[in-house]
mmCIF file with all atom_site columns, C-alpha atoms in Angstrom:
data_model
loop_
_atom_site.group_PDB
_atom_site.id
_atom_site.type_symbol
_atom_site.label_atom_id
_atom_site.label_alt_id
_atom_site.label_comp_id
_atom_site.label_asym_id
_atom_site.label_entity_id
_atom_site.label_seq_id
_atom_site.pdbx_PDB_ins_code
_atom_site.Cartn_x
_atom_site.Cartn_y
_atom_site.Cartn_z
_atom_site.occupancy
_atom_site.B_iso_or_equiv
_atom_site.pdbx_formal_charge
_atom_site.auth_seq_id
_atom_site.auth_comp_id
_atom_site.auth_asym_id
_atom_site.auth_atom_id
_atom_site.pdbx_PDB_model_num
ATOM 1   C CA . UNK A 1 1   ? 0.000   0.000  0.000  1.00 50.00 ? 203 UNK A CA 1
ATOM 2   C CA . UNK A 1 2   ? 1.288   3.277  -0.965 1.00 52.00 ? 204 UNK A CA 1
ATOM 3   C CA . UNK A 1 3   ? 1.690   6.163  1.901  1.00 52.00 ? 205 UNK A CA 1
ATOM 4   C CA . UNK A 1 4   ? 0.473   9.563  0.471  1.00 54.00 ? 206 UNK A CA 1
ATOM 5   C CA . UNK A 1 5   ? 3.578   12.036 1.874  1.00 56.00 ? 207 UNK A CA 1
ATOM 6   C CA . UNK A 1 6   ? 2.223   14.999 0.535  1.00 60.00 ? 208 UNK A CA 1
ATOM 7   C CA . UNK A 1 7   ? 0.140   15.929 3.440  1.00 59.00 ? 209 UNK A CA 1
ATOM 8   C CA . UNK A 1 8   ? -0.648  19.649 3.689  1.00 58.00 ? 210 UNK A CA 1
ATOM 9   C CA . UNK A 1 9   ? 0.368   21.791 6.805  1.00 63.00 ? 211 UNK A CA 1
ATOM 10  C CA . UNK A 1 10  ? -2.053  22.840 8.803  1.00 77.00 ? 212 UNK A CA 1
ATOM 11  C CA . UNK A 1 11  ? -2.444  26.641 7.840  1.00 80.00 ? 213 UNK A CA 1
ATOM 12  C CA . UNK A 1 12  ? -2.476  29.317 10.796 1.00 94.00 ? 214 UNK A CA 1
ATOM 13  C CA . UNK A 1 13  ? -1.847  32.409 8.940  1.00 96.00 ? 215 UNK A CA 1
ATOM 14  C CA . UNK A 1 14  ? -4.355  34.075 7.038  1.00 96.00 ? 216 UNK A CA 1
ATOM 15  C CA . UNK A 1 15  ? -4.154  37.304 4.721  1.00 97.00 ? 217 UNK A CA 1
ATOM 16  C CA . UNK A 1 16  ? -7.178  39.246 4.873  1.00 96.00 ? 218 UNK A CA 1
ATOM 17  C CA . UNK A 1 17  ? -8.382  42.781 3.007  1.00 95.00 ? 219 UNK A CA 1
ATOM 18  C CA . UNK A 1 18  ? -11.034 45.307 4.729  1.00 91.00 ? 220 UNK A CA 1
ATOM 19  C CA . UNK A 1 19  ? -12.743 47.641 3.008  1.00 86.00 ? 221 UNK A CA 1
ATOM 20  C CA . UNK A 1 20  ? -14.846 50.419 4.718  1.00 81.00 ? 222 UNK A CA 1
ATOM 21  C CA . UNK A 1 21  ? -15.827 54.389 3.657  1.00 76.00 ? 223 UNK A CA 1
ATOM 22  C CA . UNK A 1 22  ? -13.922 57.353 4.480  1.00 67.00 ? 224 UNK A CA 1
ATOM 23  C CA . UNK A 1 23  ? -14.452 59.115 7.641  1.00 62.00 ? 225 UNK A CA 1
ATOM 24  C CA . UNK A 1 24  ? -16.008 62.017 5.930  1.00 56.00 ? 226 UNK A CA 1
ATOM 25  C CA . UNK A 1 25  ? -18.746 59.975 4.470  1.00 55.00 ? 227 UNK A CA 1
ATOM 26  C CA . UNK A 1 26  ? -19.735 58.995 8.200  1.00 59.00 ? 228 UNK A CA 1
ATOM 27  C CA . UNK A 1 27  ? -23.640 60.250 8.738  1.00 60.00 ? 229 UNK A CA 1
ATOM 28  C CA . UNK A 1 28  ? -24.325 59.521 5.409  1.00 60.00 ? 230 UNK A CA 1
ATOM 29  C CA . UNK A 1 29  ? -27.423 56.624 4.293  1.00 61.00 ? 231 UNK A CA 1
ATOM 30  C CA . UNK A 1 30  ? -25.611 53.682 4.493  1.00 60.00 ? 232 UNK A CA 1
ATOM 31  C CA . UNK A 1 31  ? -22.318 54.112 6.101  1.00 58.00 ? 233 UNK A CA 1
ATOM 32  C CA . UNK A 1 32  ? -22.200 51.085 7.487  1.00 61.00 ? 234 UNK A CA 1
ATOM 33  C CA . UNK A 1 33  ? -23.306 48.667 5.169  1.00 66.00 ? 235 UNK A CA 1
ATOM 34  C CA . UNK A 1 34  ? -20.083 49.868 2.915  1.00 71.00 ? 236 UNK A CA 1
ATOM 35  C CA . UNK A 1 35  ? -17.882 47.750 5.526  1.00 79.00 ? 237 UNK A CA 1
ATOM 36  C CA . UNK A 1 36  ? -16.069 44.785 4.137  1.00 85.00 ? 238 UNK A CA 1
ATOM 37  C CA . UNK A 1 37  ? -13.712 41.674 5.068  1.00 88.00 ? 239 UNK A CA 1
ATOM 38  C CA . UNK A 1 38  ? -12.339 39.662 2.726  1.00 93.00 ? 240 UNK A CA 1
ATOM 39  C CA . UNK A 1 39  ? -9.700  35.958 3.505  1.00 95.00 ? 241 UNK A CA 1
ATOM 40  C CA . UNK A 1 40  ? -7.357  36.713 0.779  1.00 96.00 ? 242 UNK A CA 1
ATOM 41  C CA . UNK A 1 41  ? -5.418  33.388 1.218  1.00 96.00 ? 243 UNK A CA 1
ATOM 42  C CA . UNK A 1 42  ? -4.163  30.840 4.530  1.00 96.00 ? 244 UNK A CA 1
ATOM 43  C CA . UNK A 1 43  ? -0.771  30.564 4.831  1.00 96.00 ? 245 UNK A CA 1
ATOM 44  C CA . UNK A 1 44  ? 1.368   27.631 6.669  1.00 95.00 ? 246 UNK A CA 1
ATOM 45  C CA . UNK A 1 45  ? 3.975   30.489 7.892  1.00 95.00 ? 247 UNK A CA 1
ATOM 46  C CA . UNK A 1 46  ? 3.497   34.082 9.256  1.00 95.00 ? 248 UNK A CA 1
ATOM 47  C CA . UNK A 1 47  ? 6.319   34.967 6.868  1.00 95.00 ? 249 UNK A CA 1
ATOM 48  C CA . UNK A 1 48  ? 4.452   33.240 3.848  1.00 96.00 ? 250 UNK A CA 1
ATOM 49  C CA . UNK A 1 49  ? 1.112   35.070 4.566  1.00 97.00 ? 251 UNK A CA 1
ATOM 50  C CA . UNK A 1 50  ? 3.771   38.770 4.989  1.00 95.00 ? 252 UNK A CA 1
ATOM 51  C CA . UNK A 1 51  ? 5.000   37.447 1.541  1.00 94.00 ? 253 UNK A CA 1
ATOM 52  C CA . UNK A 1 52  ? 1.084   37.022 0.009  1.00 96.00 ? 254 UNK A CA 1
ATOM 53  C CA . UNK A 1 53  ? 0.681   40.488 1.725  1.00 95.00 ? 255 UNK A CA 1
ATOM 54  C CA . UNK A 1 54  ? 3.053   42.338 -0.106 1.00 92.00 ? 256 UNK A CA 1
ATOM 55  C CA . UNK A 1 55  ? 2.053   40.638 -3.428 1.00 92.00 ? 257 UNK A CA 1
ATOM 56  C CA . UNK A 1 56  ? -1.515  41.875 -3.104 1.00 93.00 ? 258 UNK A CA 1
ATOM 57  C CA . UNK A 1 57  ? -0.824  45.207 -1.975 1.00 91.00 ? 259 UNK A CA 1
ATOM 58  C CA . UNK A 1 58  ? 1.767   45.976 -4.915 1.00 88.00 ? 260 UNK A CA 1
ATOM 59  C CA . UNK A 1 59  ? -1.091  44.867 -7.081 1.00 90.00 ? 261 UNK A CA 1
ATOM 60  C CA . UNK A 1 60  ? -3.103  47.234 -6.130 1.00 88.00 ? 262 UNK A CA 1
ATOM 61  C CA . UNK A 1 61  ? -3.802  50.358 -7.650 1.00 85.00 ? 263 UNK A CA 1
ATOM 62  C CA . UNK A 1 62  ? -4.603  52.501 -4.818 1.00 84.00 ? 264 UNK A CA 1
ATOM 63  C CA . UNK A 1 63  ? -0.590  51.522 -3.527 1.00 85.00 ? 265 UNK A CA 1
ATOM 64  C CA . UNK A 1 64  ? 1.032   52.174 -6.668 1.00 83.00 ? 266 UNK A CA 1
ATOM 65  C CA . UNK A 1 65  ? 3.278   55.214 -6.948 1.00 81.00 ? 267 UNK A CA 1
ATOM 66  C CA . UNK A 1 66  ? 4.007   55.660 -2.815 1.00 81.00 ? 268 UNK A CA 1
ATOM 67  C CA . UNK A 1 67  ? 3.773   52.319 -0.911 1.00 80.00 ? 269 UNK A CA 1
ATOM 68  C CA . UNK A 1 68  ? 5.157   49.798 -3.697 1.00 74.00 ? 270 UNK A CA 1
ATOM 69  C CA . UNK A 1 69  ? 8.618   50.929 -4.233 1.00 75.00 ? 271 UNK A CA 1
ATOM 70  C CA . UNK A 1 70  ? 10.333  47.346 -3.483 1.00 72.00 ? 272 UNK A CA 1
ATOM 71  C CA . UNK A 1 71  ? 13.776  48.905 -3.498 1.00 73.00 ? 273 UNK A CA 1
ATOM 72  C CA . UNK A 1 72  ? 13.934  51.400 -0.819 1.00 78.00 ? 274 UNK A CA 1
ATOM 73  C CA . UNK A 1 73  ? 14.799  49.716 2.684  1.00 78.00 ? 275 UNK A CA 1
ATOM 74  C CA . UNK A 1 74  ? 13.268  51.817 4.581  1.00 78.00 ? 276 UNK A CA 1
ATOM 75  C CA . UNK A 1 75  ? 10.284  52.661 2.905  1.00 80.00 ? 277 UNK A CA 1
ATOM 76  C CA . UNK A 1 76  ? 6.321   51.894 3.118  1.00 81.00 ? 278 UNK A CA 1
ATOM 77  C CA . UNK A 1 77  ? 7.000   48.504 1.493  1.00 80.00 ? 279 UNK A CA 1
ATOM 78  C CA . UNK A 1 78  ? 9.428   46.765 3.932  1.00 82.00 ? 280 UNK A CA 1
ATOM 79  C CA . UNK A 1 79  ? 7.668   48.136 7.336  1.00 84.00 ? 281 UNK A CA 1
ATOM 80  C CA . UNK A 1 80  ? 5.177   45.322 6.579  1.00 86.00 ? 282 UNK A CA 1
ATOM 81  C CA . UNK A 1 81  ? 1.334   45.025 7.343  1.00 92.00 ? 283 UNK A CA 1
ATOM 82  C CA . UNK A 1 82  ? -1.140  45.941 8.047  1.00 92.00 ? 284 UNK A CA 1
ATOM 83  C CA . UNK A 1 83  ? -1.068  48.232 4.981  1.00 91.00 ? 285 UNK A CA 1
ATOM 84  C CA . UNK A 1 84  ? -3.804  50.965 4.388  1.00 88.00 ? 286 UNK A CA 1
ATOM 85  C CA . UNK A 1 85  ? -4.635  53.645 1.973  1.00 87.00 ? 287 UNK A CA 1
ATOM 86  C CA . UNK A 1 86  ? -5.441  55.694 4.821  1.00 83.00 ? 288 UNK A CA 1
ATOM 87  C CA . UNK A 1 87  ? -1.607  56.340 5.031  1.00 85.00 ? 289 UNK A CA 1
ATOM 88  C CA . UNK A 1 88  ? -0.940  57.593 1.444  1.00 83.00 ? 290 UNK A CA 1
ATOM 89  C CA . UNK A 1 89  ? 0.373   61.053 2.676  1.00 78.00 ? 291 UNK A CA 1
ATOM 90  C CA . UNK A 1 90  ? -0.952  62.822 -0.490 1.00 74.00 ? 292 UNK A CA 1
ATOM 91  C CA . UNK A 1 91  ? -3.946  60.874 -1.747 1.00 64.00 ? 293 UNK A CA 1
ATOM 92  C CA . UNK A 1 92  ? -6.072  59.408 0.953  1.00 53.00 ? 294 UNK A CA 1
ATOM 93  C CA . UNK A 1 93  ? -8.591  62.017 0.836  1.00 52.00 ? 295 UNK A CA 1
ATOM 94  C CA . UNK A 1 94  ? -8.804  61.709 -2.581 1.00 57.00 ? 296 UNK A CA 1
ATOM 95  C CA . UNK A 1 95  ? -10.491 58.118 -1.877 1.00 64.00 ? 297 UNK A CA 1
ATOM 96  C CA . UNK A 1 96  ? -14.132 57.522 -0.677 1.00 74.00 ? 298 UNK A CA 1
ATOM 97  C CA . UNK A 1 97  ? -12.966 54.401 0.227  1.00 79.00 ? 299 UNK A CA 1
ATOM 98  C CA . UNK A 1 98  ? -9.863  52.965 2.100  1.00 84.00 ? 300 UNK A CA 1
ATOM 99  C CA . UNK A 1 99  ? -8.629  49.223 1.708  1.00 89.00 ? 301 UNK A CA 1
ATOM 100 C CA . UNK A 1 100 ? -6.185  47.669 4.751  1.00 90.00 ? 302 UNK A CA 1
ATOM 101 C CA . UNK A 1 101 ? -4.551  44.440 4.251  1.00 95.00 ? 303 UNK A CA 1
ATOM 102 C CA . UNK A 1 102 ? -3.486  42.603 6.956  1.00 96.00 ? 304 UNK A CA 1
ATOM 103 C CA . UNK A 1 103 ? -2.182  39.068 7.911  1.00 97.00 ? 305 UNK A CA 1
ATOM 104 C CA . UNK A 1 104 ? -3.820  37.345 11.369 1.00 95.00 ? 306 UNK A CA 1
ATOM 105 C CA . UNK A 1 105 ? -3.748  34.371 13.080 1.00 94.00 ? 307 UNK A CA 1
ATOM 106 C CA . UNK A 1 106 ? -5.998  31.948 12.443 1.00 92.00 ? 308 UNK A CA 1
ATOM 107 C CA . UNK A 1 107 ? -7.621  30.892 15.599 1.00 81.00 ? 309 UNK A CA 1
ATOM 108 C CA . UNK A 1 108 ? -8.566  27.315 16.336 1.00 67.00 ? 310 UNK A CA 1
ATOM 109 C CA . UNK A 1 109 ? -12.209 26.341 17.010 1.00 54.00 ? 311 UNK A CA 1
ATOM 110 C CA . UNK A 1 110 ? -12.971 25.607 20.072 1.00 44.00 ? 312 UNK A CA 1
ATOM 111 C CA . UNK A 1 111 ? -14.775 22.215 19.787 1.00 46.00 ? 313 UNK A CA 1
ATOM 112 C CA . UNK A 1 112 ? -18.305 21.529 21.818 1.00 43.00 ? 314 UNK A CA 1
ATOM 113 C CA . UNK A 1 113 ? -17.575 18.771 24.776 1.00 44.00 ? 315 UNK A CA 1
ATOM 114 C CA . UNK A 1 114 ? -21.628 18.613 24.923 1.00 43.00 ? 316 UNK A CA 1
ATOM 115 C CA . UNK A 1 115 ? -22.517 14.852 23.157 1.00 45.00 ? 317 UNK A CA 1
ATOM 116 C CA . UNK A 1 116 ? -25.726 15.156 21.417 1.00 47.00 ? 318 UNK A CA 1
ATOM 117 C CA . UNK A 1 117 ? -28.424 13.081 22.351 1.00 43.00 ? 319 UNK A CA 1
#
């Protein structure tokens, strides 16, 4: 009988975008129903899910020109997540809308001890 090695690791990491309306727009109809959360991807390794990240957020167009620049050390880039649009320094109140992606932990569920009946 042939042993399957390719077993996946459990993943623990997870990459996850959030979506939600600029603060100006708050008292408007329908503020809140413009929040969103989005998994992304779940990653084996805190380092892989940094890694997915980075991918998504030079992707994006809202990062492009000021937060994507790969090659400076100690820029926006290489501090890491969470990233936001919120901290574009010239174009965040451009935006109706900001976008933060960030990597998390995945929590395990707790399993029910109750037996069912």
């Amino acid at each position: 009988m042939a042993h399957n090695n390719s077993i996946k690791p459990a993943m623990k990491w997870r990459v996850v975008m959030s979506n939600y309306p600029h603060e100006r727009l708050e008292g408007r109809p329908g503020y809140w129903e413009y929040f969103e959360r989005n998994i992304l991807g779940e990653y084996a390794t805190e380092e892989e899910a940094i890694e997915a990240a980075k991918e998504k957020m030079v992707q994006m167009g809202q990062f492009q020109g000021w937060a994507d620049d790969v090659d400076d050390e100690d820029g926006y880039y290489h501090g890491g997540p969470p990233y936001s649009t919120a901290d574009d320094p010239d174009g965040a109140m451009c935006e109706d809308e900001h976008t933060i992606i960030d990597v998390e932990e995945i929590q395990e569920e707790k399993k029910s001890a109750s037996k069912k009946e």
